[in-house]
CSV table of C-alpha atoms in Angstrom, one decimal:
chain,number,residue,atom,x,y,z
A,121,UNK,CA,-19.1,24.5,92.1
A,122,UNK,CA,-21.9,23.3,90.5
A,123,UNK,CA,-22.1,26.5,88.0
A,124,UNK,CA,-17.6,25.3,87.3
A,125,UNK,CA,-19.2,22.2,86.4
A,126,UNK,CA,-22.2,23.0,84.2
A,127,UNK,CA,-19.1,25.8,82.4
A,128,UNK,CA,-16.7,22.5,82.0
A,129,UNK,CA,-19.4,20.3,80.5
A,130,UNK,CA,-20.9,23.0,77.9
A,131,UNK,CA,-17.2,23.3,76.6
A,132,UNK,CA,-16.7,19.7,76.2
A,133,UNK,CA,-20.0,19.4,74.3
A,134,UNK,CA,-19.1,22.4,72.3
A,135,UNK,CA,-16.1,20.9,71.7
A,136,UNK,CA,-17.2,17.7,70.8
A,137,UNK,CA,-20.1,19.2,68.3
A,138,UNK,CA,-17.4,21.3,66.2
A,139,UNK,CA,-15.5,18.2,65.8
A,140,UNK,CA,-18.4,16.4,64.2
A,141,UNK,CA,-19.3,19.3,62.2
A,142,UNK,CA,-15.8,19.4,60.8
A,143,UNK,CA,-15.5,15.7,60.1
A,144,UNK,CA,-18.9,15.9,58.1
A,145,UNK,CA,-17.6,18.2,56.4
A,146,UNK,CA,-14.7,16.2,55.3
A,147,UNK,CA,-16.6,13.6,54.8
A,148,UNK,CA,-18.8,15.7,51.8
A,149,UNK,CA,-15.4,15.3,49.9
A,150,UNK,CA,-14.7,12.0,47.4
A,151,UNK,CA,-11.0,12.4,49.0
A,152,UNK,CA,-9.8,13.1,45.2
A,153,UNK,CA,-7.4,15.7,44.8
A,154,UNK,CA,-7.7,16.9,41.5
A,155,UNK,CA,-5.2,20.1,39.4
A,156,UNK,CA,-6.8,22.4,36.7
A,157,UNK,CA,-4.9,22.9,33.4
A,158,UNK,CA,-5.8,26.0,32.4
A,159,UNK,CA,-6.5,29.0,34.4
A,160,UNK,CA,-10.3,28.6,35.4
A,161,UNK,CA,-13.5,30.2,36.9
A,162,UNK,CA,-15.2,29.0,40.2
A,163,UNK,CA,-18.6,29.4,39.8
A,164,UNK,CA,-21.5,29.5,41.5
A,165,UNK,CA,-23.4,27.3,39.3
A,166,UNK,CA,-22.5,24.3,36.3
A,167,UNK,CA,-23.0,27.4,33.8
A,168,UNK,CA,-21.0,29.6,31.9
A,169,UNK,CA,-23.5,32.7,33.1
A,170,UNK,CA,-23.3,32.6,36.7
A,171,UNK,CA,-21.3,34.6,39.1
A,172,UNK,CA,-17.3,33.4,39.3
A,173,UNK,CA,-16.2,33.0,42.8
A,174,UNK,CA,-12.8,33.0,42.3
A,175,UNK,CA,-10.2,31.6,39.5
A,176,UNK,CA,-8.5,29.2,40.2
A,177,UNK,CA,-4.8,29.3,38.1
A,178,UNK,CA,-3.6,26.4,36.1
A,179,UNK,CA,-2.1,23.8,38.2
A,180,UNK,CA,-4.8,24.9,41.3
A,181,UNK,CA,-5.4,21.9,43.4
A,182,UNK,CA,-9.1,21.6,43.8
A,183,UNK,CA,-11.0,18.8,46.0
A,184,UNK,CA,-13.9,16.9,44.2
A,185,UNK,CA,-17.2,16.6,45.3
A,186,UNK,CA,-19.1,15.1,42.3
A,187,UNK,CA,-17.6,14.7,38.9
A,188,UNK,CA,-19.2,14.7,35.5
A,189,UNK,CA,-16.8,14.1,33.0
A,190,UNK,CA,-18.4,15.4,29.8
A,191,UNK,CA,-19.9,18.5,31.9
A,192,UNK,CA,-19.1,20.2,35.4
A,193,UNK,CA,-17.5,19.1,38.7
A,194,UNK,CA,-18.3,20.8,41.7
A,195,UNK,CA,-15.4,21.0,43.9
A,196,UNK,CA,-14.1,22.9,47.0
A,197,UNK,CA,-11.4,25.8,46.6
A,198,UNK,CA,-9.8,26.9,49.8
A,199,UNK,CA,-12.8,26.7,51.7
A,200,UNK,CA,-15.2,27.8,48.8
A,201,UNK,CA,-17.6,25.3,46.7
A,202,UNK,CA,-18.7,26.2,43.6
A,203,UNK,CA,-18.4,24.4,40.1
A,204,UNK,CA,-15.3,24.0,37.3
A,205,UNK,CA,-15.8,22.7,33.9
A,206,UNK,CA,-14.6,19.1,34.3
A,207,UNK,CA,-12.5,19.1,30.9
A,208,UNK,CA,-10.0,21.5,32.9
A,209,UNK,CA,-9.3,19.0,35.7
A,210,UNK,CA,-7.3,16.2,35.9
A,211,UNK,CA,-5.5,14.4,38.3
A,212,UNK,CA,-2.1,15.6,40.1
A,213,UNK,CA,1.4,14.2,38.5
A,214,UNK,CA,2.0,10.9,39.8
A,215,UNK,CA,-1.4,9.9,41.1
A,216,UNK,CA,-1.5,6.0,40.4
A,217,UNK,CA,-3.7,4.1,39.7
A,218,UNK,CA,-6.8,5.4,38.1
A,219,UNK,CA,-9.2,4.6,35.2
A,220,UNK,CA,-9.3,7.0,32.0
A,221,UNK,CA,-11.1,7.0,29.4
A,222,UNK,CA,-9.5,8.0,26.0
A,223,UNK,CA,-10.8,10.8,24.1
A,224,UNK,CA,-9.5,9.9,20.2
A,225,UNK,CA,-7.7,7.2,18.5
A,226,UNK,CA,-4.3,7.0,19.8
A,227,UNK,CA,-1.1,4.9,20.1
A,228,UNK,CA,0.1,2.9,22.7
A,229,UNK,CA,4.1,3.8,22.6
A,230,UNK,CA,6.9,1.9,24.7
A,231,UNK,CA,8.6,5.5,25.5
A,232,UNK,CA,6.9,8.7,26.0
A,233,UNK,CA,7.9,10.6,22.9
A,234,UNK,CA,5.9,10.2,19.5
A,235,UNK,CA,9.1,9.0,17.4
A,236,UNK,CA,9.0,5.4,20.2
A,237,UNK,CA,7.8,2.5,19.0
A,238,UNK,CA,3.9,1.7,18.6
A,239,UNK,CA,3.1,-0.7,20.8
A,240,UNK,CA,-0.8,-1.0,19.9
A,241,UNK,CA,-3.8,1.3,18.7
A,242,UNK,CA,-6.2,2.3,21.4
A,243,UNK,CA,-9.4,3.2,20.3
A,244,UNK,CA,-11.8,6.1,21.4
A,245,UNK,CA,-13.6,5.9,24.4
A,246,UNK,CA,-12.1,3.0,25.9
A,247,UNK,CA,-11.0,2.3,29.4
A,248,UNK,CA,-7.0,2.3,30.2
A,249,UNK,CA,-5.9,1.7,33.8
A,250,UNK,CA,-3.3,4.8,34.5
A,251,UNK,CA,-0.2,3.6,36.5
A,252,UNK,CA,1.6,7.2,36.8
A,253,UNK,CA,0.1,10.6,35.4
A,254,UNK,CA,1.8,13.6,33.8
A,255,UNK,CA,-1.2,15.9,32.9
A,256,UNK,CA,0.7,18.2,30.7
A,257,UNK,CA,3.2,15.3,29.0
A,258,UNK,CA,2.4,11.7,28.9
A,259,UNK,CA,0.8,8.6,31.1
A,260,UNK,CA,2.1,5.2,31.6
A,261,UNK,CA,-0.8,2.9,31.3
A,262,UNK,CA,-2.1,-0.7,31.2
A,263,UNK,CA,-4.3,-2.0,28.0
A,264,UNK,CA,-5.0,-5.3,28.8
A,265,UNK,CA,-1.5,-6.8,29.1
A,266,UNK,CA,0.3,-4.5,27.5
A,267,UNK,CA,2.2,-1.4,29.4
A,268,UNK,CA,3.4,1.6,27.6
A,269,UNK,CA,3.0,5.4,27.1
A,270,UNK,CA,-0.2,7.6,25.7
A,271,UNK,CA,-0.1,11.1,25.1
A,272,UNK,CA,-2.7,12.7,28.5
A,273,UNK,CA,-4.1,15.0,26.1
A,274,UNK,CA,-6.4,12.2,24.8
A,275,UNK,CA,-7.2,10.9,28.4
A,276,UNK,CA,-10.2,12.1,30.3
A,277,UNK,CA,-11.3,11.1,33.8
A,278,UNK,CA,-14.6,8.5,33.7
A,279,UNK,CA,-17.1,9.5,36.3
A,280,UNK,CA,-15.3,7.2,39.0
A,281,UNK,CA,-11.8,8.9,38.7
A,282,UNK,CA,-10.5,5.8,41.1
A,283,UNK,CA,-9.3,2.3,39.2
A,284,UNK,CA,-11.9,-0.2,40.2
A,285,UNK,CA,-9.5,-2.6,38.0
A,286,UNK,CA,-8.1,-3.2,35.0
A,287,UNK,CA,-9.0,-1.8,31.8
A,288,UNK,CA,-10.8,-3.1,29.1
A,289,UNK,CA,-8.8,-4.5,26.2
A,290,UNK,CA,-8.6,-2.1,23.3
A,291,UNK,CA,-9.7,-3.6,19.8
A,292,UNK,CA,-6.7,-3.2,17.0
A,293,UNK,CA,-7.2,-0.7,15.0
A,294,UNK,CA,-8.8,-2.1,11.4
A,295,UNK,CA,-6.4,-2.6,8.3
A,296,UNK,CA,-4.9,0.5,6.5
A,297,UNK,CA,-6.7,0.8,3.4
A,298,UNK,CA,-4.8,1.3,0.3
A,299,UNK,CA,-4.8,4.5,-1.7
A,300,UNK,CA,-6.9,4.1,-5.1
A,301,UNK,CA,-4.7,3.8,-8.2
A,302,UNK,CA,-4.0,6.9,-10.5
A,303,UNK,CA,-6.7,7.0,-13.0
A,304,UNK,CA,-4.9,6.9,-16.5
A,305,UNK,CA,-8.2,6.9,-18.6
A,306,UNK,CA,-10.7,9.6,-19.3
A,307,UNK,CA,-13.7,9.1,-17.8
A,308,UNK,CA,-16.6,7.2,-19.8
A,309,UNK,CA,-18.6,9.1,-22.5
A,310,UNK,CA,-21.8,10.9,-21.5
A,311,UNK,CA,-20.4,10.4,-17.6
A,312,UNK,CA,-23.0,12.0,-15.3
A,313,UNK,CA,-21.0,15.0,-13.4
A,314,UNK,CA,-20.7,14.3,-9.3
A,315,UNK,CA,-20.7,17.8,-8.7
A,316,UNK,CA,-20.2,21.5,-10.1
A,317,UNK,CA,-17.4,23.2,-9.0
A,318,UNK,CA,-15.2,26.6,-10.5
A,319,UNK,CA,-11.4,27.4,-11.3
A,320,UNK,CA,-9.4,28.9,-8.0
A,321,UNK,CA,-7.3,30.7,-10.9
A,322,UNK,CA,-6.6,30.4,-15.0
A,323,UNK,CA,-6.1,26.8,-15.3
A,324,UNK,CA,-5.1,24.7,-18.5
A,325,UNK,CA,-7.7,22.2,-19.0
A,326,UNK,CA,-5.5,18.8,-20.2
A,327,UNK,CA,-6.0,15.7,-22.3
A,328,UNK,CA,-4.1,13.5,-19.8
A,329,UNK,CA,-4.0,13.5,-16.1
A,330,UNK,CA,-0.4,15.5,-15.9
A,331,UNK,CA,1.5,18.9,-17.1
A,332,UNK,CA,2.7,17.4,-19.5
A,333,UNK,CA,-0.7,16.7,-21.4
A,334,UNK,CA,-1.6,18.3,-24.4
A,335,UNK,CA,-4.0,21.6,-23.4
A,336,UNK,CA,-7.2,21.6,-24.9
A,337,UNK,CA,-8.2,25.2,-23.7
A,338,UNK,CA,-7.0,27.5,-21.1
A,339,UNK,CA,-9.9,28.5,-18.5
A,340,UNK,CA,-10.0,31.7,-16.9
A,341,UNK,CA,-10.7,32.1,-12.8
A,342,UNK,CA,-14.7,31.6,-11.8
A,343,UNK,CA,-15.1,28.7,-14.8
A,344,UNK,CA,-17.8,26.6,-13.6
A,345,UNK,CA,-17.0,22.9,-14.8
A,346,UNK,CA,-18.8,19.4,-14.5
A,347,UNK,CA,-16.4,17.2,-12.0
A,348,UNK,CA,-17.1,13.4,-13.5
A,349,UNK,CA,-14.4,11.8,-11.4
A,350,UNK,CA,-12.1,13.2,-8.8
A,351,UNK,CA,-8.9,10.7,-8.6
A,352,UNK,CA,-6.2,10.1,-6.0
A,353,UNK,CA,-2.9,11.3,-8.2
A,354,UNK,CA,-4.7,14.6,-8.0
A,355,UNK,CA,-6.7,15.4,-11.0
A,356,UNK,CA,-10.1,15.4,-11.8
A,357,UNK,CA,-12.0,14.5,-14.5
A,358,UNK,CA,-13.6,17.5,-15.5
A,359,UNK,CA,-16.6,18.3,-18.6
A,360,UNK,CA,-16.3,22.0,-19.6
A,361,UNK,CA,-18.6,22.5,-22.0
A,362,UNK,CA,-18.2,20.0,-24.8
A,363,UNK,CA,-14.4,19.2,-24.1
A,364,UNK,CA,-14.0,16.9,-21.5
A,365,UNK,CA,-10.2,16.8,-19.8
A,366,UNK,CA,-8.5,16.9,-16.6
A,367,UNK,CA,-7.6,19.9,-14.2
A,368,UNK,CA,-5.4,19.8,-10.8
A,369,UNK,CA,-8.1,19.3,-7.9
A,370,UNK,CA,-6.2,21.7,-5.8
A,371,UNK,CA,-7.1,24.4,-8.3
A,372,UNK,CA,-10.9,23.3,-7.9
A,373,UNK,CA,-13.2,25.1,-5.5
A,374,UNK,CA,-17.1,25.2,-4.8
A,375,UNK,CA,-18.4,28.4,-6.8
A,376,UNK,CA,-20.6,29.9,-3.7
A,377,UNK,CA,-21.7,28.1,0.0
A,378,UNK,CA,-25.0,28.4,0.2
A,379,UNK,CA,-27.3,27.7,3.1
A,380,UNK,CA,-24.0,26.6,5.2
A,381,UNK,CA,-25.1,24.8,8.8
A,382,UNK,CA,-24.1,25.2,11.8
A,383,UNK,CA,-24.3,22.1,13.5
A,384,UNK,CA,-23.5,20.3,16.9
A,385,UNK,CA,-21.2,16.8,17.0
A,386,UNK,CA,-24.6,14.9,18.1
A,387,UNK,CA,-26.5,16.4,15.3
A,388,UNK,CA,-23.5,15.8,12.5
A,389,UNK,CA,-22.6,12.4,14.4
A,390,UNK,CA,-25.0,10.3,12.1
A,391,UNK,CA,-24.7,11.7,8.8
A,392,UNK,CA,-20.7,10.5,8.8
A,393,UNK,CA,-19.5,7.2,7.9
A,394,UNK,CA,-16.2,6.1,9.1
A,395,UNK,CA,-13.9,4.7,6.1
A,396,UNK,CA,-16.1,7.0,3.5
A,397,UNK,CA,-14.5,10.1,2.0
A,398,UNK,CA,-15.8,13.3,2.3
A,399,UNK,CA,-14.7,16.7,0.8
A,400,UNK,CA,-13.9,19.6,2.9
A,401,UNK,CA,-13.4,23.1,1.7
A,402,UNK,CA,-10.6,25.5,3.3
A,403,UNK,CA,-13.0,28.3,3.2
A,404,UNK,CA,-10.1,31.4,2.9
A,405,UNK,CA,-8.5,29.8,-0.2
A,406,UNK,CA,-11.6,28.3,-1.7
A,407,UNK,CA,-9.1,24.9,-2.3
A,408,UNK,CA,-10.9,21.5,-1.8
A,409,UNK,CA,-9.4,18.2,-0.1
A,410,UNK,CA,-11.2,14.5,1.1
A,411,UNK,CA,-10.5,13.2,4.6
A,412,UNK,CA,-11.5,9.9,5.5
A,413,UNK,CA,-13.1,9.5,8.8
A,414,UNK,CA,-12.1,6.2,10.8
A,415,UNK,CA,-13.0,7.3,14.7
A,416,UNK,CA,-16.2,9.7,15.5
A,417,UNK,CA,-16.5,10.8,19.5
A,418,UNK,CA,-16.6,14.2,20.8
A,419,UNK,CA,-15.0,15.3,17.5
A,420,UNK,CA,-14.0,13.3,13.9
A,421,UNK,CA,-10.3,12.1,13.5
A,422,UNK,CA,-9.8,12.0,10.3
A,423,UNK,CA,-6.8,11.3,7.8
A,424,UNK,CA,-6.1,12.8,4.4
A,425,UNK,CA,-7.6,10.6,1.6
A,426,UNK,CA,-4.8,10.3,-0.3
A,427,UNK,CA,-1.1,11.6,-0.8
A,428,UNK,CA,-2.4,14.3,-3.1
A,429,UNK,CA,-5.3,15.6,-0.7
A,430,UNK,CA,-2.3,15.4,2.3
A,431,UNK,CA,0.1,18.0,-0.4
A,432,UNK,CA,-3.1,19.8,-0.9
A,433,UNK,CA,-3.5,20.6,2.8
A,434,UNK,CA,0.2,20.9,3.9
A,435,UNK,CA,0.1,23.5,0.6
A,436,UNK,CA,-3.2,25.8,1.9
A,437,UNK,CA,-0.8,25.7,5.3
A,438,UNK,CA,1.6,27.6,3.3
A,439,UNK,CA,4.2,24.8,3.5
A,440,UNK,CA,4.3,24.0,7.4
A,441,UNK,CA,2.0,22.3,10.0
A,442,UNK,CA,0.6,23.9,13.0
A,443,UNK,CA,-2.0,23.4,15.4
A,444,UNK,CA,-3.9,26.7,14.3
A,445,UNK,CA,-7.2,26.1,13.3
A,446,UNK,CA,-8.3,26.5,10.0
A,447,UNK,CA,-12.4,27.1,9.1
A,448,UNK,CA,-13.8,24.7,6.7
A,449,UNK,CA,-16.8,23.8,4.8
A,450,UNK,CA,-17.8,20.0,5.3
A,451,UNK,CA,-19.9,19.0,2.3
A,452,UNK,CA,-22.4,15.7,2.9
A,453,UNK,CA,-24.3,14.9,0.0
A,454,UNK,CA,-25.9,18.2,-0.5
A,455,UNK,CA,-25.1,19.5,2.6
A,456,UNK,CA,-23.0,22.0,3.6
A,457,UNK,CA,-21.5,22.1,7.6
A,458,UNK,CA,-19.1,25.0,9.2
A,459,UNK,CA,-16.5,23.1,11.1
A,460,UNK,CA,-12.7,23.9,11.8
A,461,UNK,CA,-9.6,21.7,11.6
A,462,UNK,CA,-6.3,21.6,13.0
A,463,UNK,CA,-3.0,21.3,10.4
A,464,UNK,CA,-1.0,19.2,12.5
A,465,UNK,CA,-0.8,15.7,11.9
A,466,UNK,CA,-0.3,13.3,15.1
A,467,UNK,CA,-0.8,10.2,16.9
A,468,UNK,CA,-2.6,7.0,15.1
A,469,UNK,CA,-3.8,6.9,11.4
A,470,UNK,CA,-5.3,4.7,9.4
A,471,UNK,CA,-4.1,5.5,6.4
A,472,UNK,CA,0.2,5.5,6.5
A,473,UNK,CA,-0.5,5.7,2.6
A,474,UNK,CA,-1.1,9.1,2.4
A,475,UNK,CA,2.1,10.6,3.9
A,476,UNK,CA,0.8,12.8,6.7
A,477,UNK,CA,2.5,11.0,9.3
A,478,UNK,CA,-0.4,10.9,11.4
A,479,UNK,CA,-4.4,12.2,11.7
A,480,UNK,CA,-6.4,15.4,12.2
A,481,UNK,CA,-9.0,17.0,14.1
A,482,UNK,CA,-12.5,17.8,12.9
A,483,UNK,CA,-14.4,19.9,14.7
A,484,UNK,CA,-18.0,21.0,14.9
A,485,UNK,CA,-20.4,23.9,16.3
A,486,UNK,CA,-19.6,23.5,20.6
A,487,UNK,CA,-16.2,21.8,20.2
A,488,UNK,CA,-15.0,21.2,24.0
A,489,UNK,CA,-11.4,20.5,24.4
A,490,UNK,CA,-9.0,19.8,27.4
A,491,UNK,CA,-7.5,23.1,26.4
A,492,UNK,CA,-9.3,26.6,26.8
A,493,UNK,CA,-6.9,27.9,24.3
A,494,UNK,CA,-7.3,26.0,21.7
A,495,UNK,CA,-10.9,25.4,21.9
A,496,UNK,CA,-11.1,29.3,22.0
A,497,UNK,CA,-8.9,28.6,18.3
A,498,UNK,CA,-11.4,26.3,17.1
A,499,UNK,CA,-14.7,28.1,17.6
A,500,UNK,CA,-13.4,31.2,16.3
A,501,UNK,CA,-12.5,29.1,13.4
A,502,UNK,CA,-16.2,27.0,12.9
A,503,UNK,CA,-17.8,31.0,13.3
A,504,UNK,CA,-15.8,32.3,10.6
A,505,UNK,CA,-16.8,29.2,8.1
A,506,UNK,CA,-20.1,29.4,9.0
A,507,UNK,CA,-19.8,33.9,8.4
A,508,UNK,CA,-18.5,33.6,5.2
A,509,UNK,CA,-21.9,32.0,3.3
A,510,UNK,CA,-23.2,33.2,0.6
C-alpha cells in the first residue's frame, strides 16, 4: 500500500514539475507574434556566418523573444530558437495597436493608394501609433490627431513593438523651395571654373543657353572643358579654351573617377547637408544630375534639383521609371562616394517643382532594407560604382 502510494505521489510531482517547466518556458516569450517578409534563415547566432537552422518562408509566424530593430531578433520557430534579421519581421495583418517608427519621409494619405489625398508629411524616424497593419500593402495609423494611411514599407517596429500610447506629433514638412530661374546671361568675365568635366559625345558649344544659339565650335567626345556655372534650364556655362559658351549638362560627364570611396551611411551621414545640391554621376552612361537632400536616416531621400536634372534621369532610365537600382558616383567637394539609387519616384517630396512626382533613394556601402531583394539590387549596384574607378 504504501509502495501504491509513494508511485501516486512521484507522478503527481512529476506531473506538477513538467507543468512548471512548460509555463517557464512560455513565459521566456514577449507573447508577440511576429511574420517574416521575405523567405529567411534561422540562425544560430545574430550573424550572417553562423550555421542556419532552418528557413523560415515569407509569411512564417515566428514568436519574439528580444527584438532589436536596426539588428537581430531572436525568436522561437516551431520549437527551435535561433535569431532572424529584424528588418524581415513585422507584425501579422491586423494586429492593432502598436508603435512604429517610420523609416523615410512619407505621406500621411486619407485612402490607402498613392493617387488619395495627402493628409500630412511624416517625417523620418518618428513614432506613429498603428491602428490595423497590412505588412505587404498599407497601415492605418494615428499622427497626433490625425488618422489616415502610410505605405508599411517605410514602417519599422521600435524596440517595444506594443503601443505604450499615442504617437508623437510629426513636424510639417519645411516649404517647397522654388527652382532657380534660367540663367539668360553668360557667366562673368574671368569666372573661376567650379569644376572640370568632358563631352559624353560631339557637342555644339553655343553662344546662348538653347539650340537655337549661334555655335561657336563644335567639340568632339573626351573635350575636357571648365564648368563656370551649371543652371537649372539645363545648360552650363562652360570655358573651352578661350571661347566661353554653353553646352547641355546632360551631355557633361566627369572625365575619370579617381580614388572613388566606399563608404558606410554613418560615415557619409555628416558630410551631407539637407536642402544643398549635390551632383551624382550615373556611372554606365557617364551623364551627371543634382539631387537635393531634405531627410538623411538609414539612407538619403532625395529629390531631383530641378526639372532638367528630373528629364535627365527619367532619360539615363531609357524613358521609364523602375525600382532597379542604378550605380552612381556621389561627388562632395572633392570627394568621390559609390552609392546606388532607385528610378522610381514615390511618396513625399520637397520639391513638387521639379516634376518627378515624388522622391528617390540614396543608398550607401551596407544598405539594409525591409526587402532581401531589393537590398540584394542595391549592393550589387554600390559594388559596381565603386569597380568601375579609375
Amino acid at each position: 500500500m504504501n509502495r501504491n502510494i509513494r508511485k501516486i505521489l512521484f507522478l503527481v510531482i512529476f506531473c506538477c514539475m513538467a507543468i512548471a517547466f512548460s509555463l517557464t518556458a512560455a513565459a521566456s516569450d514577449t507573447n508577440e507574434i511576429l511574420v517574416t517578409t521575405q523567405g529567411v534563415n534561422l540562425r544560430t547566432l545574430p550573424s550572417t556566418e553562423s550555421n542556419v537552422v532552418t528557413t523560415v518562408n515569407v509569411g512564417g509566424r515566428v514568436s519574439l523573444l528580444s527584438h532589436d530593430p536596426s539588428g537581430w531578433s531572436r525568436v522561437r520557430v516551431n520549437g527551435s530558437e535561433g535569431f532572424i534579421r529584424s528588418d524581415f519581421l513585422t507584425l501579422p495583418a491586423g494586429r492593432a495597436p502598436a508603435t512604429f517608427r517610420t523609416t523615410g519621409g512619407v505621406n500621411l494619405r486619407s485612402a490607402p493608394n498613392r493617387s488619395a489625398e495627402v493628409l500630412r508629411t511624416v517625417n523620418v524616424d518618428l513614432y506613429v501609433e498603428v491602428l490595423s497593419h497590412d505588412p505587404t500593402g498599407w497601415s492605418n495609423v494615428r499622427v497626433g490627431d490625425t488618422v489616415g494611411f502610410i505605405n508599411s514599407e517605410f514602417l519599422m517596429l521600435p524596440a517595444t513593438a506594443v503601443s505604450s500610447g499615442s504617437a508623437a506629433t510629426a513636424p510639417q514638412a519645411s516649404a517647397p523651395q522654388p527652382a532657380a530661374p534660367a540663367a539668360s546671361t553668360p557667366a562673368p568675365p574671368n569666372a573661376q571654373p567650379i569644376r572640370t568635366l568632358q563631352t559624353l559625345g560631339g557637342v555644339n558649344l553655343r553662344a546662348r543657353p538653347t539650340t537655337d544659339g549661334n555655335i561657336i565650335s563644335v567639340l568632339s567626345a573626351g573635350t575636357r572643358v571648365d564648368v563656370l556655372e551649371t543652371n537649372s534650364n539645363g545648360w552650363s556655362s562652360v570655358r573651352v579654351g578661350g571661347n566661353e559658351g554653353y553646352i547641355r549638362s546632360d551631355l557633361l560627364g566627369v572625365s575619370a573617377a579617381r580614388n572613388v570611396e566606399l563608404l558606410t551611411m554613418a560615415e557619409v551621414r555628416p558630410l551631407i547637408r539637407t536642402g544643398t545640391n549635390i551632383m551624382l554621376t550615373d556611372v554606365r552612361t557617364g551623364r551627371t544630375f543634382s539631387v537635393r537632400p531634405f531627410s538623411i536616416g538609414r539612407h538619403v531621400d532625395v529629390d531631383t534639383a530641378s526639372r532638367a536634372d528630373t528629364d535627365t534621369k527619367f532619360d539615363i532610365r531609357g524613358g521609364r521609371w523602375s525600382w532597379a537600382a542604378r550605380p552612381v558616383w556621389v561627388h562632395i567637394g572633392d570627394r568621390v562616394i559609390a552609392a546606388s539609387i532607385n528610378g522610381m519616384p514615390h511618396d513625399v517630396t520637397s520639391l513638387p517643382s521639379n516634376g518627378a512626382g515624388g522622391h528617390f533613394c540614396l543608398h550607401f556601402y551596407g544598405t539594409v532594407t525591409n526587402n532581401q531583394r531589393y537590398q540584394a539590387d542595391l549592393r550589387s549596384a554600390i559594388t559596381e560604382a565603386y569597380n568601375a574607378r579609375r
